[in-house]
PDB file of C-alpha atoms in Angstrom:
ATOM      1  CA  GLN A 522      -3.441  11.144  16.038  1.00 93.00           C
ATOM      2  CA  LEU A 523      -1.767   6.456  15.272  1.00 96.00           C
ATOM      3  CA  ARG A 524       1.483   6.945  14.196  1.00 97.00           C
ATOM      4  CA  LEU A 525       2.963   3.948  12.155  1.00 98.00           C
ATOM      5  CA  GLN A 526       7.692   3.951  12.725  1.00 98.00           C
ATOM      6  CA  GLU A 527       9.372   1.499  10.909  1.00 98.00           C
ATOM      7  CA  SER A 528      12.836   0.635  11.819  1.00 98.00           C
ATOM      8  CA  GLY A 529      15.667  -1.689  11.405  1.00 95.00           C
ATOM      9  CA  PRO A 530      19.535  -2.292   9.704  1.00 96.00           C
ATOM     10  CA  GLY A 531      19.325  -0.281   5.259  1.00 95.00           C
ATOM     11  CA  LEU A 532      21.568  -3.220   4.047  1.00 98.00           C
ATOM     12  CA  VAL A 533      21.511  -6.897   4.311  1.00 98.00           C
ATOM     13  CA  LYS A 534      23.679  -9.812   2.822  1.00 98.00           C
ATOM     14  CA  PRO A 535      22.845 -10.965  -0.388  1.00 97.00           C
ATOM     15  CA  SER A 536      21.511 -14.392   1.201  1.00 97.00           C
ATOM     16  CA  GLU A 537      20.280 -12.904   5.085  1.00 98.00           C
ATOM     17  CA  THR A 538      17.537 -12.334   5.967  1.00 98.00           C
ATOM     18  CA  LEU A 539      16.068  -9.146   6.098  1.00 98.00           C
ATOM     19  CA  SER A 540      14.743  -8.372  10.174  1.00 98.00           C
ATOM     20  CA  LEU A 541      11.988  -4.999  10.355  1.00 98.00           C
ATOM     21  CA  THR A 542      10.216  -3.341  12.451  1.00 98.00           C
ATOM     22  CA  CYS A 543       6.793  -1.191  12.894  1.00 98.00           C
ATOM     23  CA  THR A 544       5.999   0.367  16.150  1.00 98.00           C
ATOM     24  CA  VAL A 545       2.715   1.775  16.444  1.00 98.00           C
ATOM     25  CA  SER A 546       2.215   4.582  18.884  1.00 97.00           C
ATOM     26  CA  GLY A 547      -1.072   7.101  19.031  1.00 96.00           C
ATOM     27  CA  GLY A 548      -2.839   3.822  19.620  1.00 95.00           C
ATOM     28  CA  SER A 549      -3.505   0.005  19.686  1.00 96.00           C
ATOM     29  CA  ILE A 550      -2.527  -2.591  18.213  1.00 96.00           C
ATOM     30  CA  SER A 551      -5.040  -4.855  19.922  1.00 96.00           C
ATOM     31  CA  VAL A 552      -8.488  -2.627  17.953  1.00 91.00           C
ATOM     32  CA  ARG A 553     -10.336  -5.577  15.957  1.00 92.00           C
ATOM     33  CA  TYR A 554     -10.865  -5.148  12.355  1.00 91.00           C
ATOM     34  CA  TYR A 555      -7.506  -3.077  11.354  1.00 95.00           C
ATOM     35  CA  TYR A 556      -4.950  -5.152   9.758  1.00 95.00           C
ATOM     36  CA  TRP A 557      -1.400  -4.369  10.113  1.00 96.00           C
ATOM     37  CA  GLY A 558       0.483  -4.716   6.747  1.00 96.00           C
ATOM     38  CA  TRP A 559       3.574  -5.033   4.584  1.00 97.00           C
ATOM     39  CA  ILE A 560       3.874  -3.002   1.251  1.00 97.00           C
ATOM     40  CA  ARG A 561       7.773  -2.497  -0.451  1.00 97.00           C
ATOM     41  CA  GLN A 562       8.298  -0.148  -2.857  1.00 97.00           C
ATOM     42  CA  PRO A 563      12.123  -1.551  -5.347  1.00 96.00           C
ATOM     43  CA  PRO A 564      13.421   1.944  -5.878  1.00 95.00           C
ATOM     44  CA  GLY A 565      11.339   3.286  -9.796  1.00 93.00           C
ATOM     45  CA  LYS A 566       9.055   0.995  -9.451  1.00 94.00           C
ATOM     46  CA  GLY A 567       5.690   1.022  -8.511  1.00 95.00           C
ATOM     47  CA  LEU A 568       3.477  -0.793  -4.799  1.00 96.00           C
ATOM     48  CA  GLU A 569       3.996  -3.958  -4.012  1.00 96.00           C
ATOM     49  CA  TRP A 570       2.465  -5.490  -0.959  1.00 95.00           C
ATOM     50  CA  ILE A 571       3.254  -8.176   1.627  1.00 96.00           C
ATOM     51  CA  GLY A 572       1.330  -9.096   3.804  1.00 95.00           C
ATOM     52  CA  SER A 573      -0.766  -8.525   6.306  1.00 95.00           C
ATOM     53  CA  ILE A 574      -1.760  -9.619  10.326  1.00 95.00           C
ATOM     54  CA  TYR A 575      -4.504  -9.327  12.532  1.00 95.00           C
ATOM     55  CA  TYR A 576      -3.456  -8.699  16.419  1.00 96.00           C
ATOM     56  CA  SER A 577      -4.519 -12.496  16.448  1.00 95.00           C
ATOM     57  CA  GLY A 578      -1.802 -13.494  14.836  1.00 94.00           C
ATOM     58  CA  SER A 579      -3.402 -14.550  11.544  1.00 93.00           C
ATOM     59  CA  THR A 580      -1.662 -13.616   8.301  1.00 93.00           C
ATOM     60  CA  TYR A 581      -2.378 -13.151   4.947  1.00 92.00           C
ATOM     61  CA  ILE A 582       1.340 -13.554   2.639  1.00 93.00           C
ATOM     62  CA  ILE A 583       1.485 -13.217  -0.736  1.00 91.00           C
ATOM     63  CA  PRO A 584       2.076 -16.509  -2.609  1.00 90.00           C
ATOM     64  CA  SER A 585       4.823 -15.311  -4.892  1.00 89.00           C
ATOM     65  CA  ILE A 586       7.425 -14.463  -1.895  1.00 91.00           C
ATOM     66  CA  GLU A 587       5.463 -16.532   1.119  1.00 94.00           C
ATOM     67  CA  SER A 588       8.253 -19.200   2.028  1.00 96.00           C
ATOM     68  CA  ARG A 589      10.449 -17.090   2.355  1.00 97.00           C
ATOM     69  CA  VAL A 590       7.944 -14.461   4.940  1.00 97.00           C
ATOM     70  CA  THR A 591       7.282 -14.971   8.608  1.00 98.00           C
ATOM     71  CA  ILE A 592       4.716 -11.789   9.933  1.00 97.00           C
ATOM     72  CA  SER A 593       4.467 -11.503  13.368  1.00 97.00           C
ATOM     73  CA  VAL A 594       3.134  -8.347  16.184  1.00 97.00           C
ATOM     74  CA  ASP A 595       4.290  -8.315  19.874  1.00 97.00           C
ATOM     75  CA  THR A 596       0.997  -7.299  21.159  1.00 96.00           C
ATOM     76  CA  SER A 597       3.091  -6.151  24.321  1.00 97.00           C
ATOM     77  CA  LYS A 598       4.862  -4.304  22.493  1.00 97.00           C
ATOM     78  CA  ASN A 599       2.263  -2.494  20.418  1.00 97.00           C
ATOM     79  CA  LEU A 600       4.705  -3.740  17.599  1.00 98.00           C
ATOM     80  CA  PHE A 601       4.420  -6.044  14.848  1.00 98.00           C
ATOM     81  CA  SER A 602       7.555  -7.456  12.300  1.00 98.00           C
ATOM     82  CA  LEU A 603       8.803  -8.752   9.326  1.00 98.00           C
ATOM     83  CA  ARG A 604      12.065 -11.374   8.087  1.00 98.00           C
ATOM     84  CA  LEU A 605      12.364 -12.290   4.375  1.00 98.00           C
ATOM     85  CA  ARG A 606      14.641 -14.526   4.543  1.00 98.00           C
ATOM     86  CA  SER A 607      17.165 -15.590   1.735  1.00 97.00           C
ATOM     87  CA  VAL A 608      17.619 -11.732   0.257  1.00 97.00           C
ATOM     88  CA  ALA A 609      18.568 -10.831  -3.657  1.00 97.00           C
ATOM     89  CA  ALA A 610      19.804  -7.699  -5.035  1.00 97.00           C
ATOM     90  CA  THR A 611      15.643  -7.744  -6.098  1.00 96.00           C
ATOM     91  CA  ASP A 612      14.426  -7.552  -2.609  1.00 97.00           C
ATOM     92  CA  THR A 613      16.582  -4.002  -2.768  1.00 98.00           C
ATOM     93  CA  ALA A 614      13.162  -1.657  -1.981  1.00 98.00           C
ATOM     94  CA  VAL A 615      12.180   1.246   0.453  1.00 98.00           C
ATOM     95  CA  TYR A 616       9.514  -1.069   3.303  1.00 98.00           C
ATOM     96  CA  TYR A 617       6.488   0.617   4.367  1.00 98.00           C
ATOM     97  CA  CYS A 618       4.095  -0.553   7.258  1.00 98.00           C
ATOM     98  CA  ALA A 619       0.899   0.194   7.046  1.00 97.00           C
ATOM     99  CA  ARG A 620      -2.421   0.206   9.323  1.00 97.00           C
ATOM    100  CA  GLY A 621      -5.332  -2.095   7.578  1.00 93.00           C
ATOM    101  CA  ALA A 622      -9.037  -1.169   8.291  1.00 88.00           C
ATOM    102  CA  GLY A 623      -9.968  -4.865   7.321  1.00 81.00           C
ATOM    103  CA  PRO A 624      -7.552  -7.705   4.989  1.00 75.00           C
ATOM    104  CA  ALA A 625      -9.102  -6.618   1.885  1.00 77.00           C
ATOM    105  CA  ARG A 626      -9.501  -2.999   3.024  1.00 84.00           C
ATOM    106  CA  ASP A 627      -7.160   0.066   2.015  1.00 91.00           C
ATOM    107  CA  PHE A 628      -4.795   1.039   4.160  1.00 95.00           C
ATOM    108  CA  ASP A 629      -5.408   4.386   5.760  1.00 94.00           C
ATOM    109  CA  TYR A 630      -2.256   5.730   7.983  1.00 96.00           C
ATOM    110  CA  TRP A 631       1.498   4.668   6.683  1.00 97.00           C
ATOM    111  CA  GLY A 632       5.106   4.785   7.952  1.00 98.00           C
ATOM    112  CA  ARG A 633       7.096   6.722   6.785  1.00 97.00           C
ATOM    113  CA  GLY A 634       9.678   3.755   4.590  1.00 98.00           C
ATOM    114  CA  ALA A 635      12.364   2.404   5.599  1.00 98.00           C
ATOM    115  CA  LEU A 636      15.640   1.895   3.324  1.00 98.00           C
ATOM    116  CA  VAL A 637      16.819  -1.609   2.784  1.00 98.00           C
ATOM    117  CA  THR A 638      19.505  -2.314  -0.156  1.00 98.00           C
ATOM    118  CA  VAL A 639      20.696  -5.572  -0.787  1.00 98.00           C
ATOM    119  CA  SER A 640      23.858  -5.868  -1.547  1.00 96.00           C
ATOM    120  CA  SER A 641      27.705  -7.523  -0.313  1.00 94.00           C
TER     121      SER A 641
ATOM    122  CA  GLN B 799       3.634  -6.989 -14.503  1.00 82.00           C
ATOM    123  CA  SER B 800       1.472  -5.238 -12.091  1.00 90.00           C
ATOM    124  CA  VAL B 801      -1.708  -7.305 -12.141  1.00 93.00           C
ATOM    125  CA  LEU B 802      -4.165  -3.531 -12.217  1.00 97.00           C
ATOM    126  CA  THR B 803      -3.321  -1.768 -15.264  1.00 97.00           C
ATOM    127  CA  GLN B 804      -2.688   1.876 -15.376  1.00 98.00           C
ATOM    128  CA  PRO B 805      -1.689   4.299 -17.912  1.00 97.00           C
ATOM    129  CA  PRO B 806       1.576   5.454 -17.193  1.00 97.00           C
ATOM    130  CA  SER B 807       1.708   9.227 -17.774  1.00 97.00           C
ATOM    131  CA  ALA B 808      -1.850  11.371 -17.752  1.00 98.00           C
ATOM    132  CA  SER B 809      -1.028  14.829 -17.904  1.00 97.00           C
ATOM    133  CA  GLY B 810      -4.154  18.167 -17.788  1.00 96.00           C
ATOM    134  CA  ALA B 811      -3.332  22.437 -17.009  1.00 97.00           C
ATOM    135  CA  PRO B 812      -4.829  23.301 -14.600  1.00 97.00           C
ATOM    136  CA  GLY B 813      -8.565  23.965 -13.948  1.00 97.00           C
ATOM    137  CA  GLN B 814      -8.660  20.524 -15.428  1.00 97.00           C
ATOM    138  CA  ARG B 815     -10.116  17.452 -15.567  1.00 97.00           C
ATOM    139  CA  VAL B 816      -8.256  14.305 -15.453  1.00 98.00           C
ATOM    140  CA  THR B 817      -9.533  10.712 -15.405  1.00 98.00           C
ATOM    141  CA  ILE B 818      -7.213   7.790 -13.942  1.00 98.00           C
ATOM    142  CA  SER B 819      -8.530   4.170 -15.382  1.00 98.00           C
ATOM    143  CA  CYS B 820      -6.846   0.906 -13.566  1.00 98.00           C
ATOM    144  CA  SER B 821      -8.721  -2.323 -15.071  1.00 98.00           C
ATOM    145  CA  GLY B 822      -8.180  -5.525 -13.258  1.00 97.00           C
ATOM    146  CA  SER B 823     -10.315  -9.053 -13.442  1.00 97.00           C
ATOM    147  CA  SER B 824     -12.701 -10.486 -12.071  1.00 97.00           C
ATOM    148  CA  SER B 825     -10.704 -11.996  -8.984  1.00 96.00           C
ATOM    149  CA  ASN B 826      -9.289  -8.240  -7.835  1.00 96.00           C
ATOM    150  CA  ILE B 827     -11.837  -5.017  -9.457  1.00 97.00           C
ATOM    151  CA  GLY B 828     -14.492  -7.609 -11.001  1.00 97.00           C
ATOM    152  CA  ARG B 829     -15.305  -9.078  -7.198  1.00 96.00           C
ATOM    153  CA  ASN B 830     -14.325  -6.446  -4.472  1.00 95.00           C
ATOM    154  CA  THR B 831     -13.547  -2.360  -3.995  1.00 95.00           C
ATOM    155  CA  VAL B 832     -10.975  -0.572  -5.457  1.00 97.00           C
ATOM    156  CA  HIS B 833      -9.253   1.966  -3.268  1.00 97.00           C
ATOM    157  CA  TRP B 834      -6.663   4.836  -5.248  1.00 98.00           C
ATOM    158  CA  TYR B 835      -3.416   6.449  -3.424  1.00 98.00           C
ATOM    159  CA  GLN B 836      -1.485   9.553  -4.154  1.00 98.00           C
ATOM    160  CA  GLN B 837       1.568   9.252  -3.378  1.00 98.00           C
ATOM    161  CA  ILE B 838       4.974  12.549  -4.450  1.00 96.00           C
ATOM    162  CA  PRO B 839       8.009  11.986  -4.989  1.00 92.00           C
ATOM    163  CA  GLY B 840       9.457  10.890  -1.722  1.00 92.00           C
ATOM    164  CA  THR B 841       6.688  10.433   0.438  1.00 96.00           C
ATOM    165  CA  ALA B 842       4.692   7.385   2.294  1.00 97.00           C
ATOM    166  CA  PRO B 843       1.937   6.695  -0.232  1.00 97.00           C
ATOM    167  CA  LYS B 844      -1.268   8.825   1.123  1.00 97.00           C
ATOM    168  CA  LEU B 845      -5.154   7.309   0.951  1.00 96.00           C
ATOM    169  CA  LEU B 846      -6.899   9.058  -1.288  1.00 97.00           C
ATOM    170  CA  ILE B 847     -10.333   6.834  -1.772  1.00 97.00           C
ATOM    171  CA  TYR B 848     -11.521   3.795  -0.405  1.00 96.00           C
ATOM    172  CA  THR B 849     -14.213   0.793  -1.302  1.00 95.00           C
ATOM    173  CA  SER B 850     -13.783   2.561  -4.871  1.00 95.00           C
ATOM    174  CA  SER B 851     -15.610   5.857  -3.421  1.00 96.00           C
ATOM    175  CA  GLN B 852     -14.902   7.339  -0.337  1.00 96.00           C
ATOM    176  CA  ARG B 853     -13.696   9.661   0.337  1.00 97.00           C
ATOM    177  CA  PRO B 854     -11.486   9.466   3.688  1.00 94.00           C
ATOM    178  CA  SER B 855     -11.658  12.513   6.332  1.00 94.00           C
ATOM    179  CA  GLY B 856      -9.112  15.625   5.103  1.00 94.00           C
ATOM    180  CA  VAL B 857      -9.673  14.785   0.671  1.00 96.00           C
ATOM    181  CA  PRO B 858     -10.909  17.995  -1.613  1.00 96.00           C
ATOM    182  CA  ASP B 859     -13.534  16.941  -2.790  1.00 95.00           C
ATOM    183  CA  ARG B 860     -12.334  17.545  -5.963  1.00 97.00           C
ATOM    184  CA  PHE B 861     -11.127  13.490  -5.936  1.00 97.00           C
ATOM    185  CA  SER B 862     -13.722  10.832  -7.261  1.00 97.00           C
ATOM    186  CA  GLY B 863     -13.549   7.537  -7.948  1.00 97.00           C
ATOM    187  CA  SER B 864     -15.602   5.234  -9.767  1.00 97.00           C
ATOM    188  CA  LYS B 865     -15.891   1.350 -10.504  1.00 97.00           C
ATOM    189  CA  SER B 866     -17.884   0.133 -12.634  1.00 96.00           C
ATOM    190  CA  GLY B 867     -17.472  -3.557 -13.442  1.00 96.00           C
ATOM    191  CA  THR B 868     -13.956  -4.447 -13.374  1.00 97.00           C
ATOM    192  CA  SER B 869     -11.949  -0.610 -14.637  1.00 98.00           C
ATOM    193  CA  ALA B 870     -12.074   1.678 -12.374  1.00 98.00           C
ATOM    194  CA  SER B 871     -11.363   5.652 -13.103  1.00 98.00           C
ATOM    195  CA  LEU B 872      -9.959   8.337  -9.989  1.00 98.00           C
ATOM    196  CA  ALA B 873     -11.019  11.755 -11.038  1.00 98.00           C
ATOM    197  CA  ILE B 874     -10.107  14.962 -10.470  1.00 98.00           C
ATOM    198  CA  SER B 875     -11.128  18.237 -10.765  1.00 97.00           C
ATOM    199  CA  GLY B 876     -10.117  22.275 -10.463  1.00 97.00           C
ATOM    200  CA  LEU B 877      -6.492  20.415 -11.098  1.00 97.00           C
ATOM    201  CA  GLN B 878      -3.670  22.437  -9.097  1.00 97.00           C
ATOM    202  CA  SER B 879      -0.426  22.213  -9.582  1.00 96.00           C
ATOM    203  CA  GLU B 880      -0.379  20.238  -5.899  1.00 96.00           C
ATOM    204  CA  ASP B 881      -1.731  17.256  -6.942  1.00 97.00           C
ATOM    205  CA  GLU B 882       1.089  16.154  -9.442  1.00 97.00           C
ATOM    206  CA  ALA B 883       2.010  13.156  -8.534  1.00 97.00           C
ATOM    207  CA  VAL B 884       1.992   9.369  -8.660  1.00 98.00           C
ATOM    208  CA  TYR B 885      -1.319   7.658  -8.267  1.00 98.00           C
ATOM    209  CA  PHE B 886      -2.120   3.626  -7.929  1.00 98.00           C
ATOM    210  CA  CYS B 887      -5.174   1.634  -7.678  1.00 98.00           C
ATOM    211  CA  ALA B 888      -5.242  -1.161  -5.718  1.00 97.00           C
ATOM    212  CA  ALA B 889      -7.486  -3.781  -4.218  1.00 96.00           C
ATOM    213  CA  TRP B 890      -7.943  -7.407  -3.206  1.00 94.00           C
ATOM    214  CA  ASP B 891      -7.280 -10.567  -5.706  1.00 94.00           C
ATOM    215  CA  ASP B 892      -9.311 -13.336  -4.309  1.00 93.00           C
ATOM    216  CA  ARG B 893      -7.376 -16.041  -6.708  1.00 93.00           C
ATOM    217  CA  LEU B 894      -4.133 -14.866  -5.459  1.00 90.00           C
ATOM    218  CA  ASN B 895      -6.514 -13.890  -2.104  1.00 89.00           C
ATOM    219  CA  GLY B 896      -4.076 -10.785  -1.332  1.00 91.00           C
ATOM    220  CA  ALA B 897      -4.398  -7.379  -2.635  1.00 93.00           C
ATOM    221  CA  VAL B 898      -2.611  -6.056  -5.421  1.00 95.00           C
ATOM    222  CA  PHE B 899      -2.178  -2.802  -7.049  1.00 96.00           C
ATOM    223  CA  GLY B 900      -1.416  -0.460 -10.693  1.00 97.00           C
ATOM    224  CA  GLY B 901       1.929   0.089 -11.538  1.00 96.00           C
ATOM    225  CA  GLY B 902       1.361   3.819 -10.945  1.00 97.00           C
ATOM    226  CA  THR B 903       0.591   6.466 -13.027  1.00 98.00           C
ATOM    227  CA  GLN B 904       1.963  10.128 -13.415  1.00 98.00           C
ATOM    228  CA  LEU B 905       0.290  12.670 -13.165  1.00 98.00           C
ATOM    229  CA  THR B 906       1.792  16.214 -14.579  1.00 97.00           C
ATOM    230  CA  VAL B 907       0.262  19.533 -14.374  1.00 96.00           C
ATOM    231  CA  LEU B 908       1.118  21.406 -17.800  1.00 92.00           C
TER     232      LEU B 908
END
């Protein structure tokens, strides 16, 4: 059974960088056709896709925050990561990692989510 | 403001049938398939319907999806109390070159 687990600091100061890692177990991250994505959900609000990455390193990132986002993959460790620079209170959210059946496809496996609060 | 538009709430009595709509545009639903997720408070979203009408293994056939033009619908028949959750639609948007979600519909089982 595929399992995804987010990890990283739960509190980040404004203007600093949010860093999260998603460790994949029960399957390889280097499987063809699957993309690995980050989705966030501010408290009490809806879902927002941030971006997705293929094991080769190619990425799709939401244009509105693309200048602040880096998504990377480490196939040797079977994990992928999110870095979001210059954070503000509006970046406070539960961050989910998920597996996508393709860049334009559904997310069929999700992590449990990690709450990241931006506050001084 | 979400790219895909859903009603904020829906309700129905146990055993009834409920439909949740998702409205988009030619750059998203009009060109790509729609996916539906169920989210129970405090948990991660769960894939309910993919490519507009397909159910993943384990999802009851009480759940069905359809798409027409720039709109999509999720139908839930034989409502059960366990169906009380928030439902999100999603699709790829060719203009934004990214995935977009609806704002979510809170389903209440009366």
